Tab-separated table of C-alpha atoms and ligand atoms in Angstrom:
chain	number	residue	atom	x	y	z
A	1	UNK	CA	10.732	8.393	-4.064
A	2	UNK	CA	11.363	4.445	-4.657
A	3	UNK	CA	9.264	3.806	-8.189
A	4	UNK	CA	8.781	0.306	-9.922
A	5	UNK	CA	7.785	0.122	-13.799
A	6	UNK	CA	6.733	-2.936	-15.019
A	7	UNK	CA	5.748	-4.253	-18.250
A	8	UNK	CA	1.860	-4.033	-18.164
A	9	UNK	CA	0.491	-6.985	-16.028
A	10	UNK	CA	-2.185	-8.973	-17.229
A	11	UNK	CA	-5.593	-10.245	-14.572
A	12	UNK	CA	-6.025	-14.049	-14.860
A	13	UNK	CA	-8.921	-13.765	-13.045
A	14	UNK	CA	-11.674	-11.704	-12.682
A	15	UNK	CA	-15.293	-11.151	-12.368
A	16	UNK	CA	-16.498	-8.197	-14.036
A	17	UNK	CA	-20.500	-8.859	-14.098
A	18	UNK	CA	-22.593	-7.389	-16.595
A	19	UNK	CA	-24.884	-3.644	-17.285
A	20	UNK	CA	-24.172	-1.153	-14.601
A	21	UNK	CA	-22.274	-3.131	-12.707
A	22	UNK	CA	-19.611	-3.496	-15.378
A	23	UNK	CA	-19.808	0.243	-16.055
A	24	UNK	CA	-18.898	0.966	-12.910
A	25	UNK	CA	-16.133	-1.724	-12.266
A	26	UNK	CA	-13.831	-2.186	-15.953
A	27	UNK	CA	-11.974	1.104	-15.592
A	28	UNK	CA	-10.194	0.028	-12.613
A	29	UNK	CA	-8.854	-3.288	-14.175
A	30	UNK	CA	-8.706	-1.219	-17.829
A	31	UNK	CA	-6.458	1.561	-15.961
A	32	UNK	CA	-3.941	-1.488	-14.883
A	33	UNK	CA	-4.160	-3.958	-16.757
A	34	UNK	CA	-3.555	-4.815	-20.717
A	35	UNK	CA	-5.842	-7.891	-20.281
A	36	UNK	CA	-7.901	-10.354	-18.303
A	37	UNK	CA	-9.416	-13.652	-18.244
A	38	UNK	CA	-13.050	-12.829	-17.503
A	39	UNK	CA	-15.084	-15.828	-15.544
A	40	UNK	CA	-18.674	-16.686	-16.955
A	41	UNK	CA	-20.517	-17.012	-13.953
A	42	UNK	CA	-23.491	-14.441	-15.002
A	43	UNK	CA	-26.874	-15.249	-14.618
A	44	UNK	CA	-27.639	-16.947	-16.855
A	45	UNK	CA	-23.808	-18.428	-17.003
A	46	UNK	CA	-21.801	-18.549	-20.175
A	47	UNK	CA	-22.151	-21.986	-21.488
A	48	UNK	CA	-21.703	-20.749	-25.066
A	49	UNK	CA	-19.256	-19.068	-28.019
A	50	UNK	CA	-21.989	-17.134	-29.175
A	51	UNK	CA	-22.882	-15.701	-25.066
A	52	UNK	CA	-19.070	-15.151	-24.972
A	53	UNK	CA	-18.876	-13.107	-28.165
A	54	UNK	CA	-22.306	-11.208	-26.587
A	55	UNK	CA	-20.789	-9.923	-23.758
A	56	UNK	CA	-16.925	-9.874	-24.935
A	57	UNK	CA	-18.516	-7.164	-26.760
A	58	UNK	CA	-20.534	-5.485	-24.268
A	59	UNK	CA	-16.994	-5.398	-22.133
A	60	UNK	CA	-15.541	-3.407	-25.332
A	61	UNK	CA	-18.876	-1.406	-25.402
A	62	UNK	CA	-18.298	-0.511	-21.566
A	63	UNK	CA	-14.245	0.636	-22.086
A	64	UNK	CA	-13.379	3.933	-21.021
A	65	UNK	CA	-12.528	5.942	-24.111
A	66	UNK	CA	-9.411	4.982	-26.038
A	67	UNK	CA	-8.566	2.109	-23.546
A	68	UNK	CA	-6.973	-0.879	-25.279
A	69	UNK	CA	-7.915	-3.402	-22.814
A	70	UNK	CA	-8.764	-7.067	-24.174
A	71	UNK	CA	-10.776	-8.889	-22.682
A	72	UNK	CA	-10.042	-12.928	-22.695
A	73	UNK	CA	-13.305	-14.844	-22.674
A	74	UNK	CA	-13.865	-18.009	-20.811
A	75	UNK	CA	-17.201	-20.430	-20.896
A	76	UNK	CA	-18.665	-21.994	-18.037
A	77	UNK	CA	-18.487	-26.094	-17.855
A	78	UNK	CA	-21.836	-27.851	-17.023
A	79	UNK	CA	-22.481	-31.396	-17.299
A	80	UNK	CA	-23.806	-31.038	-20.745
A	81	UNK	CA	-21.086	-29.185	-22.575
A	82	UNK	CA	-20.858	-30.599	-25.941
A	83	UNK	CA	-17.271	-31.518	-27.273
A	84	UNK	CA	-18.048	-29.193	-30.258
A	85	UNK	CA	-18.448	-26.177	-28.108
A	86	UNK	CA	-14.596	-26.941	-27.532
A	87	UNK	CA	-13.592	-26.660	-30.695
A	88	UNK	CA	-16.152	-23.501	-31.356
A	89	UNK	CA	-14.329	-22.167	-28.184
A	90	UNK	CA	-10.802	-22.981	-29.769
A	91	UNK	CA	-11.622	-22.130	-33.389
A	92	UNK	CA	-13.374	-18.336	-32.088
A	93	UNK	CA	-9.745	-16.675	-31.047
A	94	UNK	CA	-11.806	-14.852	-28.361
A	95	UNK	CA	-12.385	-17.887	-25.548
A	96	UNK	CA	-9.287	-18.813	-23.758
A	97	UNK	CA	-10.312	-21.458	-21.417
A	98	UNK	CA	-13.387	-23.327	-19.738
A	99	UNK	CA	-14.379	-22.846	-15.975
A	100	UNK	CA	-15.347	-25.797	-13.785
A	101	UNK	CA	-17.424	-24.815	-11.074
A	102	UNK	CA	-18.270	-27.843	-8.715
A	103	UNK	CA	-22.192	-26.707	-8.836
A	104	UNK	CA	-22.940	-24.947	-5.569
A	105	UNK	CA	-18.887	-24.329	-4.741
A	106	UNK	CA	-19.602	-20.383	-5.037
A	107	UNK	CA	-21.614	-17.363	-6.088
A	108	UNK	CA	-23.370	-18.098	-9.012
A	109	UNK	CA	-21.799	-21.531	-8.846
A	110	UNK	CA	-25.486	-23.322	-9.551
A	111	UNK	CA	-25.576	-24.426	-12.887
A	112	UNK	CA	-21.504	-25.419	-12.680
A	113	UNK	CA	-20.805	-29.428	-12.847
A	114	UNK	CA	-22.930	-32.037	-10.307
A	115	UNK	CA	-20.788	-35.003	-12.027
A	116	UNK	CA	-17.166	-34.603	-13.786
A	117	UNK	CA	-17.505	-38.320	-15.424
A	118	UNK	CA	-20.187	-36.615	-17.564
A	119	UNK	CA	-17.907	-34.086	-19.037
A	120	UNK	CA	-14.998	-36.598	-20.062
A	121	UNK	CA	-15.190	-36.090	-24.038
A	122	UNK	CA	-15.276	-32.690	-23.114
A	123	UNK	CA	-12.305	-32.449	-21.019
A	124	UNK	CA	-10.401	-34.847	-23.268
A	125	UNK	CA	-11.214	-32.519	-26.715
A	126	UNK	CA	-9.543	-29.823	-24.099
A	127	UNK	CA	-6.945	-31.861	-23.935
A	128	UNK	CA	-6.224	-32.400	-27.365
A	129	UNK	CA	-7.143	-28.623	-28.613
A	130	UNK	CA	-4.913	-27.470	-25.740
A	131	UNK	CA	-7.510	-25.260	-24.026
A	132	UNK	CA	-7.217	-24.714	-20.526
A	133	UNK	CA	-9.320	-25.867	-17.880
A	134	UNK	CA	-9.883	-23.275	-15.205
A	135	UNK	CA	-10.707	-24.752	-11.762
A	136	UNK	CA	-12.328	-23.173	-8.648
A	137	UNK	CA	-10.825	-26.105	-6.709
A	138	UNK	CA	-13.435	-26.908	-3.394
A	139	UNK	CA	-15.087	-29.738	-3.129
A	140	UNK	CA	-19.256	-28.776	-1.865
A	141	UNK	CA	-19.736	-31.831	0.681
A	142	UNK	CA	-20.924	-30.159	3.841
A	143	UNK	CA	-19.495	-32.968	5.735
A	144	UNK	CA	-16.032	-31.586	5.085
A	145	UNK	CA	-15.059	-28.736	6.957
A	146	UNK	CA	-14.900	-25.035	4.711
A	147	UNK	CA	-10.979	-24.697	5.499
A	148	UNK	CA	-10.274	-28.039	4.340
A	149	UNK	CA	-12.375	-27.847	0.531
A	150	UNK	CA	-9.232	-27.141	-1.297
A	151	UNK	CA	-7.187	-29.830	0.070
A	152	UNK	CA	-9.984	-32.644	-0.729
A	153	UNK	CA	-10.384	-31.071	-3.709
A	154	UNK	CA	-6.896	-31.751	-5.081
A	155	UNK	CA	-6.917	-34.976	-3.673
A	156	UNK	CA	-10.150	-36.316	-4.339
A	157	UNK	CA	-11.057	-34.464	-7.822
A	158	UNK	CA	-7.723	-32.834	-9.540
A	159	UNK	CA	-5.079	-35.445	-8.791
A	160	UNK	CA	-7.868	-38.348	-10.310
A	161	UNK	CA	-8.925	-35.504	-13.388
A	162	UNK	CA	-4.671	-34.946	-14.216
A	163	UNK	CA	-4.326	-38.818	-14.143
A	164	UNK	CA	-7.064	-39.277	-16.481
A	165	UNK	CA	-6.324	-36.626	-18.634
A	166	UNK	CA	-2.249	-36.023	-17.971
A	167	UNK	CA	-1.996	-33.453	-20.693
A	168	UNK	CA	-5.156	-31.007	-19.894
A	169	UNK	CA	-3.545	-27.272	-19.212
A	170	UNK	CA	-5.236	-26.945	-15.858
A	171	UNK	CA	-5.137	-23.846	-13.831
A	172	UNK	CA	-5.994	-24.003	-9.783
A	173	UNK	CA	-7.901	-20.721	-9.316
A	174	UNK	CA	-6.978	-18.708	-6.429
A	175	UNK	CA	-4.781	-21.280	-4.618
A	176	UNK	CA	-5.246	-20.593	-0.806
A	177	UNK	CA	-3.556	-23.509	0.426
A	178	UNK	CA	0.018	-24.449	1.201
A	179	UNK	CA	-1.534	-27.938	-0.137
A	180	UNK	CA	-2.871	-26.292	-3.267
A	181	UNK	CA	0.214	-24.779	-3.885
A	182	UNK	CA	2.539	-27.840	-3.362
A	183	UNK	CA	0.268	-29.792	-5.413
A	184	UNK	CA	0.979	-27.250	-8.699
A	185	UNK	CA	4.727	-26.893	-8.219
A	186	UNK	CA	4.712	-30.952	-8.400
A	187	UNK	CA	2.971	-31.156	-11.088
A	188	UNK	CA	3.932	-30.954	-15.075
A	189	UNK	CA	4.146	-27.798	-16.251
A	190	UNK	CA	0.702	-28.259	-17.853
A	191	UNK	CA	-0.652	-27.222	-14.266
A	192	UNK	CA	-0.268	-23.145	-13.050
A	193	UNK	CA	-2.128	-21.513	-10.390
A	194	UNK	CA	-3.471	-17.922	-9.929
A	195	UNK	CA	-2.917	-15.878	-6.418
A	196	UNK	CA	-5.050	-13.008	-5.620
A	197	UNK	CA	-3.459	-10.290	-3.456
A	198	UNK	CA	-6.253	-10.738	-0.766
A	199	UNK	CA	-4.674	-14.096	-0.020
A	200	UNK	CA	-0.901	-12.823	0.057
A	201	UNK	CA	-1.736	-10.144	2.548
A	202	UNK	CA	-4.616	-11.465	4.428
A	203	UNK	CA	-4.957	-14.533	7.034
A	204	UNK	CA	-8.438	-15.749	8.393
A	205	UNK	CA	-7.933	-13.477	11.315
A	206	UNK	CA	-9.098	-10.424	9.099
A	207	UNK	CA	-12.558	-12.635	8.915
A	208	UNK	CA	-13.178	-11.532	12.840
A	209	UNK	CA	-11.018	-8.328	13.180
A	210	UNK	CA	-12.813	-7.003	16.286
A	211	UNK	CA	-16.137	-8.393	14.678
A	212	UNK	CA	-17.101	-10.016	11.811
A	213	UNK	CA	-15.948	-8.892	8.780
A	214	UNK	CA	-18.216	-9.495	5.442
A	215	UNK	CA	-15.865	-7.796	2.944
A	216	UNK	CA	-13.057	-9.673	3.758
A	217	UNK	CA	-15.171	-13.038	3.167
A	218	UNK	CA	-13.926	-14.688	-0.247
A	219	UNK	CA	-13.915	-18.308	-1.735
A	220	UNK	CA	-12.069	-19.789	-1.084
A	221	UNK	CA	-12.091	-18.379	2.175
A	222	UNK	CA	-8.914	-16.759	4.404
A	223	UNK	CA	-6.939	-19.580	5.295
A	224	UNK	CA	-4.852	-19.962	8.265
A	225	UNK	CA	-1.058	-17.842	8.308
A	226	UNK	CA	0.981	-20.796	7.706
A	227	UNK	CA	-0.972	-21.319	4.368
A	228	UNK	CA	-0.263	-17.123	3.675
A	229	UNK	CA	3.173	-17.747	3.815
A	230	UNK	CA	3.118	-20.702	1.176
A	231	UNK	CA	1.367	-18.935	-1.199
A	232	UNK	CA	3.516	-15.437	-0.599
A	233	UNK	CA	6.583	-17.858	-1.393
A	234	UNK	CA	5.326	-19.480	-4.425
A	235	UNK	CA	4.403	-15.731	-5.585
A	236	UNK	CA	7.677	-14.845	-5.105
A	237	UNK	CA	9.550	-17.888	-5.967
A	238	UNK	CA	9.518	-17.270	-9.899
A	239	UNK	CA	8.222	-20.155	-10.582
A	240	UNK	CA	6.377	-19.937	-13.764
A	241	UNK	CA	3.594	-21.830	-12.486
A	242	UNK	CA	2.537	-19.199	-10.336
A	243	UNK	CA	0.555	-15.852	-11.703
A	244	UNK	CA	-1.494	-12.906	-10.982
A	245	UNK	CA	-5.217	-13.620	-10.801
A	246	UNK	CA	-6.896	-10.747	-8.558
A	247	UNK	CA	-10.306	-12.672	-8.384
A	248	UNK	CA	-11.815	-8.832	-8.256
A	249	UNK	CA	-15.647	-9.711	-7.282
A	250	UNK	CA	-17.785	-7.078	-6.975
A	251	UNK	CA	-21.100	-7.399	-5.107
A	252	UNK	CA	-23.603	-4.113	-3.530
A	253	UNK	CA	-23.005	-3.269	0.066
A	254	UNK	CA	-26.002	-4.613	1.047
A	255	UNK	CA	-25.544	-7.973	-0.136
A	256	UNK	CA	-22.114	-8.307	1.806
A	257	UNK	CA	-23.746	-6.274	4.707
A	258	UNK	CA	-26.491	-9.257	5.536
A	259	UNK	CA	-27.586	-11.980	7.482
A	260	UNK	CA	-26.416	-14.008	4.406
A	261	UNK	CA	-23.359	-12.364	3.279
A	262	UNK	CA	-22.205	-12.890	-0.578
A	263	UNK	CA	-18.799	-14.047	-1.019
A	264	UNK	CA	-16.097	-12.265	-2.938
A	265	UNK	CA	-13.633	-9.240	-2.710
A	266	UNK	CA	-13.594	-6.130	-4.788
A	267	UNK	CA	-9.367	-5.581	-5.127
A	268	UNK	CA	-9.139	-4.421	-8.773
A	269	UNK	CA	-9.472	-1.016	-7.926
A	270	UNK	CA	-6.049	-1.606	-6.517
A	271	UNK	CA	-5.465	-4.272	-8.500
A	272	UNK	CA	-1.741	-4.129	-9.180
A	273	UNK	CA	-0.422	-2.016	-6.284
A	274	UNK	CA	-1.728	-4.479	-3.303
A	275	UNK	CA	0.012	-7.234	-5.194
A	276	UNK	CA	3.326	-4.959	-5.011
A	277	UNK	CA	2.898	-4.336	-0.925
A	278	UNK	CA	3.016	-8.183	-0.568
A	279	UNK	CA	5.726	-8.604	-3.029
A	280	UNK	CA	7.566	-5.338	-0.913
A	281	UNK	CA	6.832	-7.231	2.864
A	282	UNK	CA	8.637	-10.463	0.815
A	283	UNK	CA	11.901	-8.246	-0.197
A	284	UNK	CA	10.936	-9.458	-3.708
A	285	UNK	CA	10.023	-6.471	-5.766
A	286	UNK	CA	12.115	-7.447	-8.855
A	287	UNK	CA	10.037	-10.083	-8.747
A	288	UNK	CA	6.834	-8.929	-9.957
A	289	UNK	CA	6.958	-8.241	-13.182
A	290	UNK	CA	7.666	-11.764	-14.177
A	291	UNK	CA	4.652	-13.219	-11.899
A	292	UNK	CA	2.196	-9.994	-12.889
A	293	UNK	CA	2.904	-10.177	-16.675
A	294	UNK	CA	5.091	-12.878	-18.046
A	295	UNK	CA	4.002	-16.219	-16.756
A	296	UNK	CA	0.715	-16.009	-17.301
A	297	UNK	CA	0.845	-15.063	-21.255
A	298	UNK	CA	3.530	-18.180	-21.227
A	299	UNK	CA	1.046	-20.544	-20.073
A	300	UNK	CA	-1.881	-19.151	-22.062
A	301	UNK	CA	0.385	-18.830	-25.348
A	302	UNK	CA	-0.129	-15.322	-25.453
A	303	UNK	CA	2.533	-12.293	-26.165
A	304	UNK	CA	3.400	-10.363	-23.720
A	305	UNK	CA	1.558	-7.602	-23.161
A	306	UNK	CA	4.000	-4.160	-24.936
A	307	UNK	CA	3.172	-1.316	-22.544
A	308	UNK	CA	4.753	-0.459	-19.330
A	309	UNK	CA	3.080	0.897	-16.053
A	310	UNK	CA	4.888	2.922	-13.336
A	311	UNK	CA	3.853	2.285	-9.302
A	312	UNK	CA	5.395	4.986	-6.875
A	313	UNK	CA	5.682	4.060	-3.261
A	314	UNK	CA	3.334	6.383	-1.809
A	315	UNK	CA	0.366	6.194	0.778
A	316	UNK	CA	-3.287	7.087	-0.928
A	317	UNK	CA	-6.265	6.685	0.930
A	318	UNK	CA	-9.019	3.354	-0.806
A	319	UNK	CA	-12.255	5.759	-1.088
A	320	UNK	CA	-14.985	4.548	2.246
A	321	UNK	CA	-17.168	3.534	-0.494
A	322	UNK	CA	-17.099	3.092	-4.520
A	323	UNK	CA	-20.272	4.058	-6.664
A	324	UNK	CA	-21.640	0.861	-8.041
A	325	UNK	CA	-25.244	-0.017	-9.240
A	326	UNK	CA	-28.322	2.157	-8.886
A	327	UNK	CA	-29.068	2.896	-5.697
A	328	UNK	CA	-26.109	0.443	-4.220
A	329	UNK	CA	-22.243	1.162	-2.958
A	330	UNK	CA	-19.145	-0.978	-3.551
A	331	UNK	CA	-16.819	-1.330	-0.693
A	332	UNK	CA	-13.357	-2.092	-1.810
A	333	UNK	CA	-10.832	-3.898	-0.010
A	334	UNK	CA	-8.926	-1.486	2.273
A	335	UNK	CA	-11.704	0.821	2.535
A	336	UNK	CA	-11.051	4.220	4.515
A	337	UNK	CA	-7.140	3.029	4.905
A	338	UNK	CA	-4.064	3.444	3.286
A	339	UNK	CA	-2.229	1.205	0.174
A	340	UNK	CA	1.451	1.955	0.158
A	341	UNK	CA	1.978	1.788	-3.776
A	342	UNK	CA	0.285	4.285	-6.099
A	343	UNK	CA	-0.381	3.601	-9.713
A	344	UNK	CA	1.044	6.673	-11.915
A	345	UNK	CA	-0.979	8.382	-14.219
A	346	UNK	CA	-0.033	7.931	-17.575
B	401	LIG	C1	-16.742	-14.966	-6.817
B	401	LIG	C2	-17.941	-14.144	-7.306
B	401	LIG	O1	-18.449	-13.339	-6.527
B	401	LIG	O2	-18.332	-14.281	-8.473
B	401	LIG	N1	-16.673	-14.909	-5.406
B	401	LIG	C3	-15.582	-15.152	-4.641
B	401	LIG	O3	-15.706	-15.186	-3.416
B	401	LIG	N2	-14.394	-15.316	-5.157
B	401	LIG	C4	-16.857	-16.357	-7.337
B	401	LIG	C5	-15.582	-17.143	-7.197
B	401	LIG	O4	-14.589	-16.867	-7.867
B	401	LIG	O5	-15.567	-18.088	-6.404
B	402	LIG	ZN1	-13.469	-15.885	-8.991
């Protein structure tokens, strides 16, 4: 049987929420992976060291029993982040980076940033502290259509931010474009992207797959297959730029299942083997380890991680449904089907 060990990969992106919901999601990304960058969009959102510290150690509280998982905080950017939070942030060794959420972009996305010219001695102590700024990269005027929001958004608001500030480490979250993507690799290498594995596998056909289809709705949402295949190149290219970022979101059944369906995909419960099927469609297997768990420590200035994994290329069946919160299922990507690499059990 064809097996692939890796060093252990790292998640540069993920949304682990808080109480019984993070009880019932960490040990799929602690089984995987050695770390992750954590986003801050709770409710209230992380604006704060001292909220990061809080629930960095309710994460650590929540670890399965001799699990060495670290989890990389990040704060959430509003309009009235003072500069000093930045070098709180810096000076704490536990927050990693900042998130900019254009307020309304996504869920939980309401208390994110109305006007970016109000956080410019913010983003320029960034700058000069060297702390990344972590983008969800849509712009929220309705008048422009959903499949276009990451385009405009790296014309309109990242290409202006990287000329104002030319040395801010940026990251563009969950790329989904072929724009997005070209945008990074022509950029200084202060600007990377995360991928998620939804994206690599998935075009916006799997939105209406003989219906509609509420757990494969994401943002940014499915883009078109011409757009898969940039991204599934730039994943496989080596480029340094480019690094794992599963974007993991959980949310109950019920709230996908609805009139008003949340947004986000639940992956990290195969978080490392549905990156190695799209790497394995690509013919680029020996590429993964660098893009799962050496770029992204490069950028962040972190060692790389000193454990190894094993995946086996086997069929196993993604459980219907995943116990979540009281009361409430989780329904992971892939439910009731087949994933074609297996994590080994250490
Ligand atoms: C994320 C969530 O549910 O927190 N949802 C999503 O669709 N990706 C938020 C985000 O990363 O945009
Ligand atoms: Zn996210």
């Amino acid at each position: 049987m064809q097996s692939l060990t890796l060093t252990r990969p790292d998640d540069w992106h993920l949304h682990l929420r808080d109480g019984a919901a993070l009880a019932a999601v960490l040990p799929d990304t602690a089984r995987r992976f050695g770390r992750a960058i954590v986003m801050p969009n709770l409710k209230p959102p992380l604006t704060t060291v001292a909220q990061a510290a809080a629930y960095r150690g309710r994460i650590l509280e929540a670890l399965p029993p001799g699990s060495d998982f670290e989890p990389l905080m990040t704060l959430y950017l509003t309009d009235n982040m003072a500069p000093r939070e930045i070098d709180a942030a810096k000076a704490s060794g536990i927050v990693h980076a900042v998130k900019l959420y254009p307020a309304g972009a996504t869920t939980n996305s309401d208390a994110g940033v109305a006007d970016l010219a109000r956080c410019r001695a913010t983003l320029a102590r960034m700058e000069a502290l060297g702390l990344p700024l972590l983008v969800h990269g849509e712009v929220t005027d309705p008048s422009v259509d959903v499949f276009d929001r990451e385009a405009v958004f790296v014309e309109r608001v990242l290409a202006p931010l990287l000329k104002d500030f030319p040395g801010l480490k940026v990251v563009l979250e969950h790329v989904t474009t072929r724009d997005g993507a070209d945008f990074v690799r022509e950029s200084g290498a202060n600007v990377a992207a995360t991928l998620t594995a939804h994206h690599l596998l998935l075009n916006r056909n799997a939105l209406f797959a003989g219906g509609i289809r509420p757990h494969h709705y994401c943002l940014p949402v499915l883009k078109r297959e011409l757009h898969r295949q940039a991204l599934l190149a730039a994943a496989v290219s080596g480029n340094p730029k480019f690094f794992l970022g599963t974007d993991s979101a959980p949310h109950a059944q019920k709230t996908k299942e609805a009139a008003c369906g949340c947004a986000g995909c639940y992956t990290a419960h195969a978080g490392i083997e549905l990156y190695a099927e799209a790497f394995a469609a690509a013919g680029a297997l020996d590429r993964l380890e660098a893009f799962a768990a050496f770029h992204g420590p490069a950028f962040y200035g972190l060692p790389r991680n000193r454990g190894r994994i094993t995946l086996v290329h086997e069929d196993w069946t993604v459980p219907a449904a995943l116990p979540y919160v009281a009361g409430d299922a989780l329904i992971p990507l892939r439910a009731g089907e087949t994933v074609s690499w297996k994590l080994q059990a250490e």
